[in-house]
């Protein structure tokens, strides 16, 4: 059964569109954020895709990256790109997150693919796997909205900034900042107090 919310079936198209550019949309934004983390921090990349460009930026910034993705094809591409980065083919709901605690968790382009109840569970799980002072960065539209993913045709849902703030707070996380990248993607940057 596909656990990648439709990404496995369009994996080759996704690789063509995003999985080759090393300076793709969001790279500069994630680099700036990564520079707010302690040097050499451990970081879990949820829904890592091929790792280009996001994991590449994190590795270049000296982070110790661990990665999870539910698409077999995208994870295969990831392992070719980053043979020494630990990576598992798992859904975020079923993953043990390597049974580790992290300095940061990042989820770019993933949150809104999940059903609403799973989104709250993922935020809680990320919080549970963060050390005190650790950060969670994820993208989702600022406004509460639903749409069909242009590549997969599957339903996407943003809970909206107000609801995400509440869910973060319930999980013991404080929202530090919100920002947007050159592609119009909206970021929520939170910390575990
Ligand atoms: C829009 S892509 C973003 C990939 C990467 N983060 C990037 O910025 O290029 C979403 C990724 O999430 C993965 N994904 C979707 N649902 C997932 C789930 N429930 N568990 C783990 N990975 C999932 C897909 O396979 C895909 O690689």
mmCIF file of C-alpha atoms and ligand atoms in Angstrom:
data_model
loop_
_atom_site.group_PDB
_atom_site.id
_atom_site.type_symbol
_atom_site.label_atom_id
_atom_site.label_comp_id
_atom_site.label_asym_id
_atom_site.label_seq_id
_atom_site.Cartn_x
_atom_site.Cartn_y
_atom_site.Cartn_z
ATOM 1 C CA UNK A 1 0.000 0.000 0.000
ATOM 2 C CA UNK A 2 1.286 3.475 -0.899
ATOM 3 C CA UNK A 3 2.097 5.525 2.192
ATOM 4 C CA UNK A 4 3.652 8.434 0.306
ATOM 5 C CA UNK A 5 0.366 10.264 -0.313
ATOM 6 C CA UNK A 6 0.685 9.721 -4.065
ATOM 7 C CA UNK A 7 4.375 10.673 -4.467
ATOM 8 C CA UNK A 8 5.536 7.163 -5.370
ATOM 9 C CA UNK A 9 3.419 7.096 -8.514
ATOM 10 C CA UNK A 10 4.770 10.455 -9.736
ATOM 11 C CA UNK A 11 8.315 9.956 -8.383
ATOM 12 C CA UNK A 12 10.094 10.211 -11.754
ATOM 13 C CA UNK A 13 8.252 13.414 -12.606
ATOM 14 C CA UNK A 14 9.071 14.844 -9.133
ATOM 15 C CA UNK A 15 12.755 13.962 -9.630
ATOM 16 C CA UNK A 16 12.706 15.795 -12.987
ATOM 17 C CA UNK A 17 11.031 18.874 -11.507
ATOM 18 C CA UNK A 18 12.745 19.193 -8.104
ATOM 19 C CA UNK A 19 15.090 16.335 -7.404
ATOM 20 C CA UNK A 20 17.983 17.543 -9.532
ATOM 21 C CA UNK A 21 18.406 21.250 -8.791
ATOM 22 C CA UNK A 22 20.921 21.793 -6.013
ATOM 23 C CA UNK A 23 19.800 25.407 -5.499
ATOM 24 C CA UNK A 24 16.044 24.762 -5.851
ATOM 25 C CA UNK A 25 13.231 26.663 -4.164
ATOM 26 C CA UNK A 26 13.662 26.919 -0.401
ATOM 27 C CA UNK A 27 17.402 26.176 -0.351
ATOM 28 C CA UNK A 28 18.461 29.691 0.686
ATOM 29 C CA UNK A 29 15.683 29.906 3.300
ATOM 30 C CA UNK A 30 16.623 26.562 4.873
ATOM 31 C CA UNK A 31 20.319 27.509 4.833
ATOM 32 C CA UNK A 32 19.569 30.702 6.774
ATOM 33 C CA UNK A 33 17.471 28.728 9.288
ATOM 34 C CA UNK A 34 20.150 26.008 9.638
ATOM 35 C CA UNK A 35 22.625 28.726 10.655
ATOM 36 C CA UNK A 36 20.479 29.405 13.741
ATOM 37 C CA UNK A 37 21.198 25.839 14.981
ATOM 38 C CA UNK A 38 24.229 24.810 17.056
ATOM 39 C CA UNK A 39 27.150 23.640 14.865
ATOM 40 C CA UNK A 40 26.924 19.939 14.060
ATOM 41 C CA UNK A 41 23.342 19.602 15.344
ATOM 42 C CA UNK A 42 21.519 16.351 14.609
ATOM 43 C CA UNK A 43 18.501 16.893 12.406
ATOM 44 C CA UNK A 44 15.691 14.646 11.200
ATOM 45 C CA UNK A 45 14.473 15.361 7.647
ATOM 46 C CA UNK A 46 10.872 14.103 7.356
ATOM 47 C CA UNK A 47 9.595 13.498 3.809
ATOM 48 C CA UNK A 48 13.149 13.996 2.527
ATOM 49 C CA UNK A 49 12.373 13.141 -1.122
ATOM 50 C CA UNK A 50 15.627 12.919 -3.105
ATOM 51 C CA UNK A 51 17.354 15.194 -0.583
ATOM 52 C CA UNK A 52 17.832 17.861 -3.248
ATOM 53 C CA UNK A 53 18.016 20.637 -2.397
ATOM 54 C CA UNK A 54 17.083 20.496 1.331
ATOM 55 C CA UNK A 55 19.256 17.677 2.753
ATOM 56 C CA UNK A 56 22.160 18.919 0.646
ATOM 57 C CA UNK A 57 21.964 22.326 2.339
ATOM 58 C CA UNK A 58 21.835 20.722 5.795
ATOM 59 C CA UNK A 59 24.853 18.509 5.055
ATOM 60 C CA UNK A 60 26.772 21.492 3.640
ATOM 61 C CA UNK A 61 25.993 23.404 6.850
ATOM 62 C CA UNK A 62 27.617 20.609 8.870
ATOM 63 C CA UNK A 63 24.445 19.056 10.329
ATOM 64 C CA UNK A 64 24.231 15.342 11.177
ATOM 65 C CA UNK A 65 21.192 14.410 9.092
ATOM 66 C CA UNK A 66 18.797 11.449 9.426
ATOM 67 C CA UNK A 67 16.069 11.042 6.829
ATOM 68 C CA UNK A 68 12.687 9.392 6.337
ATOM 69 C CA UNK A 69 10.498 9.071 3.259
ATOM 70 C CA UNK A 70 7.676 6.695 2.361
ATOM 71 C CA UNK A 71 8.358 6.583 -1.389
ATOM 72 C CA UNK A 72 10.668 3.686 -2.401
ATOM 73 C CA UNK A 73 11.719 5.418 -5.637
ATOM 74 C CA UNK A 74 12.487 8.765 -4.002
ATOM 75 C CA UNK A 75 14.342 7.081 -1.139
ATOM 76 C CA UNK A 76 16.445 5.130 -3.648
ATOM 77 C CA UNK A 77 17.383 8.439 -5.311
ATOM 78 C CA UNK A 78 18.122 9.909 -1.861
ATOM 79 C CA UNK A 79 20.499 7.045 -1.015
ATOM 80 C CA UNK A 80 22.331 7.531 -4.302
ATOM 81 C CA UNK A 81 22.702 11.249 -3.548
ATOM 82 C CA UNK A 82 23.675 10.799 0.124
ATOM 83 C CA UNK A 83 25.103 7.294 0.672
ATOM 84 C CA UNK A 84 26.362 8.114 4.166
ATOM 85 C CA UNK A 85 23.180 9.737 5.517
ATOM 86 C CA UNK A 86 21.030 7.239 7.493
ATOM 87 C CA UNK A 87 17.714 6.990 5.629
ATOM 88 C CA UNK A 88 14.644 4.818 6.141
ATOM 89 C CA UNK A 89 11.659 4.050 3.928
ATOM 90 C CA UNK A 90 8.875 4.628 6.429
ATOM 91 C CA UNK A 91 5.751 6.707 6.856
ATOM 92 C CA UNK A 92 6.072 9.414 9.495
ATOM 93 C CA UNK A 93 3.140 7.869 11.367
ATOM 94 C CA UNK A 94 4.822 4.447 11.662
ATOM 95 C CA UNK A 95 8.439 5.536 11.990
ATOM 96 C CA UNK A 96 10.341 5.274 15.276
ATOM 97 C CA UNK A 97 12.318 8.365 14.160
ATOM 98 C CA UNK A 98 15.453 6.184 14.605
ATOM 99 C CA UNK A 99 14.693 6.152 18.383
ATOM 100 C CA UNK A 100 16.794 9.289 18.729
ATOM 101 C CA UNK A 101 16.418 12.812 20.113
ATOM 102 C CA UNK A 102 17.330 15.653 17.752
ATOM 103 C CA UNK A 103 18.513 19.228 17.765
ATOM 104 C CA UNK A 104 16.010 19.899 14.978
ATOM 105 C CA UNK A 105 13.281 18.328 12.868
ATOM 106 C CA UNK A 106 12.454 19.625 9.390
ATOM 107 C CA UNK A 107 9.489 18.809 7.138
ATOM 108 C CA UNK A 108 9.444 20.697 3.833
ATOM 109 C CA UNK A 109 6.438 20.061 1.602
ATOM 110 C CA UNK A 110 5.056 17.304 3.804
ATOM 111 C CA UNK A 111 2.669 18.554 6.511
ATOM 112 C CA UNK A 112 -0.290 19.411 4.253
ATOM 113 C CA UNK A 113 -0.109 16.049 2.447
ATOM 114 C CA UNK A 114 -1.167 14.339 5.677
ATOM 115 C CA UNK A 115 -4.789 14.033 6.847
ATOM 116 C CA UNK A 116 -5.558 16.711 9.505
ATOM 117 C CA UNK A 117 -5.473 14.311 12.475
ATOM 118 C CA UNK A 118 -2.088 12.965 11.349
ATOM 119 C CA UNK A 119 -0.727 16.527 11.133
ATOM 120 C CA UNK A 120 -1.308 17.113 14.844
ATOM 121 C CA UNK A 121 0.153 13.691 15.642
ATOM 122 C CA UNK A 122 3.253 14.459 13.566
ATOM 123 C CA UNK A 123 3.837 17.760 15.365
ATOM 124 C CA UNK A 124 3.489 16.008 18.733
ATOM 125 C CA UNK A 125 5.837 13.220 17.645
ATOM 126 C CA UNK A 126 8.409 15.713 16.369
ATOM 127 C CA UNK A 127 8.200 17.567 19.710
ATOM 128 C CA UNK A 128 8.692 14.287 21.593
ATOM 129 C CA UNK A 129 11.891 13.666 19.605
ATOM 130 C CA UNK A 130 13.348 17.146 20.123
ATOM 131 C CA UNK A 131 15.791 18.025 22.860
ATOM 132 C CA UNK A 132 14.997 21.090 24.940
ATOM 133 C CA UNK A 133 15.911 24.096 22.791
ATOM 134 C CA UNK A 134 15.494 21.992 19.624
ATOM 135 C CA UNK A 135 13.658 23.436 16.630
ATOM 136 C CA UNK A 136 10.903 22.287 14.283
ATOM 137 C CA UNK A 137 10.638 23.844 10.817
ATOM 138 C CA UNK A 138 7.752 22.939 8.509
ATOM 139 C CA UNK A 139 5.938 24.416 5.530
ATOM 140 C CA UNK A 140 2.197 24.795 5.017
ATOM 141 C CA UNK A 141 0.028 27.581 3.603
ATOM 142 C CA UNK A 142 -0.647 30.356 6.143
ATOM 143 C CA UNK A 143 -4.370 30.306 5.446
ATOM 144 C CA UNK A 144 -6.699 27.409 6.240
ATOM 145 C CA UNK A 145 -7.352 25.832 2.852
ATOM 146 C CA UNK A 146 -7.772 22.612 0.875
ATOM 147 C CA UNK A 147 -6.616 21.876 -2.677
ATOM 148 C CA UNK A 148 -5.581 19.079 -4.990
ATOM 149 C CA UNK A 149 -1.819 18.542 -5.224
ATOM 150 C CA UNK A 150 -0.864 19.514 -8.806
ATOM 151 C CA UNK A 151 1.398 16.493 -9.256
ATOM 152 C CA UNK A 152 -0.476 13.695 -7.487
ATOM 153 C CA UNK A 153 -4.070 14.943 -7.719
ATOM 154 C CA UNK A 154 -4.484 13.991 -4.033
ATOM 155 C CA UNK A 155 -6.171 16.180 -1.441
ATOM 156 C CA UNK A 156 -3.943 18.578 0.512
ATOM 157 C CA UNK A 157 -5.053 20.411 3.655
ATOM 158 C CA UNK A 158 -3.562 23.346 5.532
ATOM 159 C CA UNK A 159 -4.945 23.814 9.038
ATOM 160 C CA UNK A 160 -3.954 27.501 8.827
ATOM 161 C CA UNK A 161 -1.593 29.540 10.999
ATOM 162 C CA UNK A 162 -3.970 29.983 13.942
ATOM 163 C CA UNK A 163 -4.597 26.241 14.280
ATOM 164 C CA UNK A 164 -0.923 25.348 13.750
ATOM 165 C CA UNK A 165 0.003 27.776 16.556
ATOM 166 C CA UNK A 166 -2.453 26.034 18.887
ATOM 167 C CA UNK A 167 -1.248 22.555 17.932
ATOM 168 C CA UNK A 168 2.396 23.617 18.393
ATOM 169 C CA UNK A 169 1.616 25.057 21.792
ATOM 170 C CA UNK A 170 -0.255 21.894 22.863
ATOM 171 C CA UNK A 171 2.857 19.925 21.872
ATOM 172 C CA UNK A 172 5.099 22.118 24.052
ATOM 173 C CA UNK A 173 6.515 24.150 21.162
ATOM 174 C CA UNK A 174 6.587 27.937 20.792
ATOM 175 C CA UNK A 175 6.349 29.592 17.406
ATOM 176 C CA UNK A 176 9.469 31.735 16.942
ATOM 177 C CA UNK A 177 8.981 33.021 13.412
ATOM 178 C CA UNK A 178 7.009 32.682 10.191
ATOM 179 C CA UNK A 179 8.497 33.458 6.787
ATOM 180 C CA UNK A 180 8.039 32.837 3.069
ATOM 181 C CA UNK A 181 10.467 31.706 0.378
ATOM 182 C CA UNK A 182 10.879 32.755 -3.252
ATOM 183 C CA UNK A 183 8.341 30.116 -4.329
ATOM 184 C CA UNK A 184 5.639 31.419 -1.973
ATOM 185 C CA UNK A 185 6.053 28.501 0.477
ATOM 186 C CA UNK A 186 5.191 29.500 4.046
ATOM 187 C CA UNK A 187 7.408 28.339 6.949
ATOM 188 C CA UNK A 188 6.623 27.800 10.636
ATOM 189 C CA UNK A 189 9.747 27.929 12.817
ATOM 190 C CA UNK A 190 9.142 26.652 16.349
ATOM 191 C CA UNK A 191 11.265 25.783 19.386
ATOM 192 C CA UNK A 192 10.884 23.343 22.290
ATOM 193 C CA UNK A 193 11.149 25.488 25.422
HETATM 194 C C1 LIG B 1 6.533 17.621 -1.829
HETATM 195 S S1 LIG B 1 7.650 16.318 -1.521
HETATM 196 C C2 LIG B 1 8.939 17.187 -0.642
HETATM 197 C C3 LIG B 1 10.252 16.448 -0.641
HETATM 198 C C4 LIG B 1 11.424 17.217 -0.004
HETATM 199 N N1 LIG B 1 11.194 17.539 1.374
HETATM 200 C C5 LIG B 1 11.721 18.479 -0.786
HETATM 201 O O1 LIG B 1 11.620 19.573 -0.213
HETATM 202 O O2 LIG B 1 12.067 18.357 -1.963
HETATM 203 C C6 LIG B 1 6.850 15.389 -0.244
HETATM 204 C C7 LIG B 1 7.629 14.161 0.188
HETATM 205 O O3 LIG B 1 6.970 13.585 1.327
HETATM 206 C C8 LIG B 1 6.938 12.167 1.167
HETATM 207 N N2 LIG B 1 5.782 11.689 1.954
HETATM 208 C C9 LIG B 1 4.480 11.909 1.719
HETATM 209 N N3 LIG B 1 3.724 11.384 2.690
HETATM 210 C C10 LIG B 1 4.583 10.804 3.569
HETATM 211 C C11 LIG B 1 4.412 10.092 4.786
HETATM 212 N N4 LIG B 1 3.202 9.880 5.305
HETATM 213 N N5 LIG B 1 5.517 9.639 5.412
HETATM 214 C C12 LIG B 1 6.754 9.859 4.888
HETATM 215 N N6 LIG B 1 6.982 10.518 3.752
HETATM 216 C C13 LIG B 1 5.902 10.999 3.095
HETATM 217 C C14 LIG B 1 6.811 11.965 -0.333
HETATM 218 O O4 LIG B 1 7.227 10.679 -0.725
HETATM 219 C C15 LIG B 1 7.702 13.073 -0.867
HETATM 220 O O5 LIG B 1 9.039 12.657 -0.983
#
